[in-house]
């Protein structure tokens, strides 16, 4: 049950990189998910099919939640998180270039599965990097960051569409954000034991 207190944890670069990754990753995720039906319709697919694709995406998200917990035990933890965001970026690239219903279903399969990992990997990240001493309050703080990212994504997609007339620009932006999130996860480094006030500013 050892770990970092909140006051010490928030002063580390690791906390900053985790918070950044789990802000911009969910921002891109919800920017895609909340506008997924018109995004798919814009690719030339019918509204009925787009609505069915949204339901399947949600269902695959549940499977992703189950699987990414196990993946995080098999792979190095940072690699599991990078895989989660990387798969979502790949899915957006597929939809961006979609010219057939088959490509849409490929997008749905990859994106739906990968998006389920985010909600599982955040608490695992807190335990992995900061231990259990202040798990609840650190998790609550990062959950707030994630929630703001979620809400921002849906809003930003709408703004981009209203001002530029297409979701293509939003998808380009989100692919870039996913890549930045992957870089942030890489920069978190390896977990460190809390050694008292002397290392709080490290």
Short mmCIF file of C-alpha atoms in Angstrom, two decimals:
data_model
loop_
_atom_site.label_atom_id
_atom_site.label_comp_id
_atom_site.label_asym_id
_atom_site.label_seq_id
_atom_site.Cartn_x
_atom_site.Cartn_y
_atom_site.Cartn_z
CA UNK A 1 0.00 0.00 0.00
CA UNK A 2 2.94 2.34 -0.52
CA UNK A 3 2.81 5.16 -2.99
CA UNK A 4 2.82 8.86 -3.70
CA UNK A 5 0.65 11.43 -1.88
CA UNK A 6 -1.30 13.72 -4.21
CA UNK A 7 0.73 16.83 -3.42
CA UNK A 8 3.93 15.07 -4.39
CA UNK A 9 2.48 13.22 -7.37
CA UNK A 10 1.12 16.33 -9.11
CA UNK A 11 4.58 17.92 -9.02
CA UNK A 12 6.18 15.14 -11.04
CA UNK A 13 6.68 15.13 -14.79
CA UNK A 14 5.06 11.68 -14.85
CA UNK A 15 1.76 13.10 -13.61
CA UNK A 16 1.91 15.86 -16.21
CA UNK A 17 2.47 13.41 -19.08
CA UNK A 18 -0.27 11.06 -17.87
CA UNK A 19 -2.72 13.93 -17.45
CA UNK A 20 -1.87 15.27 -20.90
CA UNK A 21 -2.22 11.85 -22.57
CA UNK A 22 -5.54 11.14 -20.87
CA UNK A 23 -6.82 14.59 -21.77
CA UNK A 24 -6.04 14.70 -25.49
CA UNK A 25 -6.62 10.98 -26.14
CA UNK A 26 -10.20 11.03 -24.79
CA UNK A 27 -10.72 14.41 -26.48
CA UNK A 28 -10.02 12.79 -29.83
CA UNK A 29 -11.99 9.68 -28.89
CA UNK A 30 -15.18 11.51 -27.97
CA UNK A 31 -14.73 13.92 -30.83
CA UNK A 32 -15.03 10.90 -33.09
CA UNK A 33 -17.60 8.88 -31.14
CA UNK A 34 -20.14 11.62 -30.46
CA UNK A 35 -20.15 12.60 -34.14
CA UNK A 36 -19.67 9.10 -35.54
CA UNK A 37 -23.01 8.87 -37.36
CA UNK A 38 -22.51 12.05 -39.44
CA UNK A 39 -18.84 11.14 -39.88
CA UNK A 40 -19.83 7.85 -41.49
CA UNK A 41 -22.63 9.45 -43.50
CA UNK A 42 -20.07 11.93 -44.82
CA UNK A 43 -18.14 8.93 -46.13
CA UNK A 44 -21.15 8.09 -48.31
CA UNK A 45 -22.82 5.48 -46.09
CA UNK A 46 -26.53 5.49 -45.30
CA UNK A 47 -27.82 6.84 -41.99
CA UNK A 48 -29.29 3.46 -41.04
CA UNK A 49 -25.94 1.74 -41.50
CA UNK A 50 -24.16 4.55 -39.64
CA UNK A 51 -26.54 4.13 -36.68
CA UNK A 52 -25.95 0.37 -36.65
CA UNK A 53 -22.21 1.00 -36.74
CA UNK A 54 -22.50 3.22 -33.66
CA UNK A 55 -24.23 0.44 -31.73
CA UNK A 56 -21.56 -2.06 -32.72
CA UNK A 57 -18.85 0.40 -31.72
CA UNK A 58 -20.30 0.61 -28.22
CA UNK A 59 -20.54 -3.17 -27.97
CA UNK A 60 -16.93 -3.64 -29.02
CA UNK A 61 -15.95 -1.06 -26.41
CA UNK A 62 -17.16 -3.48 -23.74
CA UNK A 63 -14.96 -6.20 -25.19
CA UNK A 64 -12.04 -3.80 -25.23
CA UNK A 65 -12.47 -3.11 -21.54
CA UNK A 66 -12.12 -6.81 -20.79
CA UNK A 67 -9.18 -7.35 -23.10
CA UNK A 68 -7.02 -4.32 -22.36
CA UNK A 69 -6.79 -5.23 -18.69
CA UNK A 70 -5.26 -8.52 -19.74
CA UNK A 71 -3.11 -6.88 -22.41
CA UNK A 72 -1.64 -4.57 -19.75
CA UNK A 73 -0.51 -7.67 -17.85
CA UNK A 74 1.12 -9.26 -20.90
CA UNK A 75 2.81 -6.24 -22.44
CA UNK A 76 4.88 -3.55 -20.70
CA UNK A 77 2.31 -1.14 -19.30
CA UNK A 78 3.32 1.90 -21.35
CA UNK A 79 3.21 -0.20 -24.50
CA UNK A 80 -0.35 -1.29 -23.70
CA UNK A 81 -1.49 2.34 -23.38
CA UNK A 82 0.37 3.33 -26.54
CA UNK A 83 -1.30 0.43 -28.35
CA UNK A 84 -4.72 1.66 -27.21
CA UNK A 85 -4.19 5.17 -28.59
CA UNK A 86 -2.34 3.87 -31.65
CA UNK A 87 -5.22 1.61 -32.64
CA UNK A 88 -7.64 4.51 -32.36
CA UNK A 89 -5.40 6.64 -34.58
CA UNK A 90 -5.26 3.82 -37.13
CA UNK A 91 -9.04 3.51 -37.05
CA UNK A 92 -9.47 7.22 -37.74
CA UNK A 93 -7.07 6.91 -40.67
CA UNK A 94 -9.17 4.06 -42.07
CA UNK A 95 -12.38 6.09 -41.81
CA UNK A 96 -10.67 9.14 -43.27
CA UNK A 97 -9.92 7.11 -46.40
CA UNK A 98 -13.14 5.05 -46.36
CA UNK A 99 -14.73 4.57 -49.76
CA UNK A 100 -16.74 1.44 -49.03
CA UNK A 101 -18.88 -0.11 -46.32
CA UNK A 102 -16.13 -2.66 -45.69
CA UNK A 103 -13.70 0.06 -44.63
CA UNK A 104 -16.33 1.49 -42.31
CA UNK A 105 -16.69 -1.86 -40.54
CA UNK A 106 -12.91 -2.09 -40.23
CA UNK A 107 -12.94 1.32 -38.59
CA UNK A 108 -15.74 0.29 -36.24
CA UNK A 109 -13.94 -2.92 -35.24
CA UNK A 110 -10.63 -1.25 -34.46
CA UNK A 111 -11.95 1.95 -32.91
CA UNK A 112 -14.65 0.29 -30.84
CA UNK A 113 -12.27 -2.27 -29.38
CA UNK A 114 -9.54 0.26 -28.63
CA UNK A 115 -11.77 2.91 -27.06
CA UNK A 116 -12.78 0.45 -24.36
CA UNK A 117 -9.21 0.38 -23.14
CA UNK A 118 -9.09 4.00 -21.99
CA UNK A 119 -11.48 3.61 -19.04
CA UNK A 120 -9.55 0.54 -17.87
CA UNK A 121 -6.03 1.86 -18.40
CA UNK A 122 -6.41 5.13 -16.48
CA UNK A 123 -6.85 3.55 -13.01
CA UNK A 124 -4.15 1.04 -13.87
CA UNK A 125 -1.86 3.94 -14.74
CA UNK A 126 -2.50 5.54 -11.36
CA UNK A 127 -1.67 2.35 -9.50
CA UNK A 128 1.30 1.59 -11.76
CA UNK A 129 3.01 4.96 -11.39
CA UNK A 130 1.80 6.27 -8.01
CA UNK A 131 0.82 3.25 -5.91
CA UNK A 132 -2.13 3.01 -3.54
CA UNK A 133 -1.42 5.55 -0.79
CA UNK A 134 -3.51 8.28 -2.44
CA UNK A 135 -5.05 6.22 -5.22
CA UNK A 136 -8.56 7.61 -4.77
CA UNK A 137 -7.71 11.29 -4.88
CA UNK A 138 -5.14 10.95 -7.68
CA UNK A 139 -7.62 8.89 -9.68
CA UNK A 140 -10.32 11.47 -9.04
CA UNK A 141 -8.07 14.29 -10.21
CA UNK A 142 -7.13 12.50 -13.41
CA UNK A 143 -10.73 11.46 -14.00
CA UNK A 144 -11.68 15.13 -13.95
CA UNK A 145 -8.98 15.80 -16.56
CA UNK A 146 -10.33 12.94 -18.67
CA UNK A 147 -13.91 14.20 -18.34
CA UNK A 148 -12.94 17.68 -19.54
CA UNK A 149 -11.20 16.08 -22.50
CA UNK A 150 -14.28 14.01 -23.29
CA UNK A 151 -16.57 17.03 -23.21
CA UNK A 152 -14.17 19.16 -25.24
CA UNK A 153 -13.90 16.64 -28.07
CA UNK A 154 -17.58 16.60 -28.90
CA UNK A 155 -17.70 20.39 -28.81
CA UNK A 156 -14.59 20.83 -30.97
CA UNK A 157 -15.86 18.45 -33.66
CA UNK A 158 -19.03 20.48 -33.91
CA UNK A 159 -17.12 23.74 -34.16
CA UNK A 160 -14.83 22.40 -36.87
CA UNK A 161 -17.77 21.17 -38.91
CA UNK A 162 -19.71 24.40 -38.50
CA UNK A 163 -16.79 26.62 -39.52
CA UNK A 164 -15.10 24.43 -42.16
CA UNK A 165 -18.03 22.43 -43.49
CA UNK A 166 -16.44 18.99 -43.17
CA UNK A 167 -15.34 16.49 -40.54
CA UNK A 168 -12.18 15.69 -42.50
CA UNK A 169 -10.31 18.49 -40.76
CA UNK A 170 -11.36 17.17 -37.36
CA UNK A 171 -10.12 13.68 -38.25
CA UNK A 172 -6.75 15.05 -39.33
CA UNK A 173 -6.49 16.93 -36.03
CA UNK A 174 -7.46 13.88 -34.01
CA UNK A 175 -4.90 11.64 -35.70
CA UNK A 176 -2.28 14.20 -34.70
CA UNK A 177 -3.57 14.34 -31.12
CA UNK A 178 -3.43 10.56 -30.81
CA UNK A 179 0.21 10.64 -31.89
CA UNK A 180 0.94 13.31 -29.28
CA UNK A 181 -0.82 11.18 -26.65
CA UNK A 182 1.38 8.23 -27.58
CA UNK A 183 4.47 10.42 -27.19
CA UNK A 184 3.23 11.61 -23.77
CA UNK A 185 2.82 8.01 -22.59
CA UNK A 186 6.35 7.23 -23.76
CA UNK A 187 7.69 10.23 -21.81
CA UNK A 188 6.16 9.07 -18.52
CA UNK A 189 9.24 6.94 -17.91
CA UNK A 190 9.46 4.10 -15.43
CA UNK A 191 7.61 4.07 -12.08
CA UNK A 192 9.56 5.39 -9.08
CA UNK A 193 9.09 4.75 -5.39
CA UNK A 194 8.10 7.72 -3.27
CA UNK A 195 11.08 8.65 -1.12
CA UNK A 196 9.71 11.62 0.78
CA UNK A 197 9.75 15.40 0.33
CA UNK A 198 13.29 15.41 -1.09
CA UNK A 199 12.06 14.01 -4.42
CA UNK A 200 8.68 15.75 -4.66
CA UNK A 201 9.95 18.23 -7.21
CA UNK A 202 11.80 15.63 -9.32
#
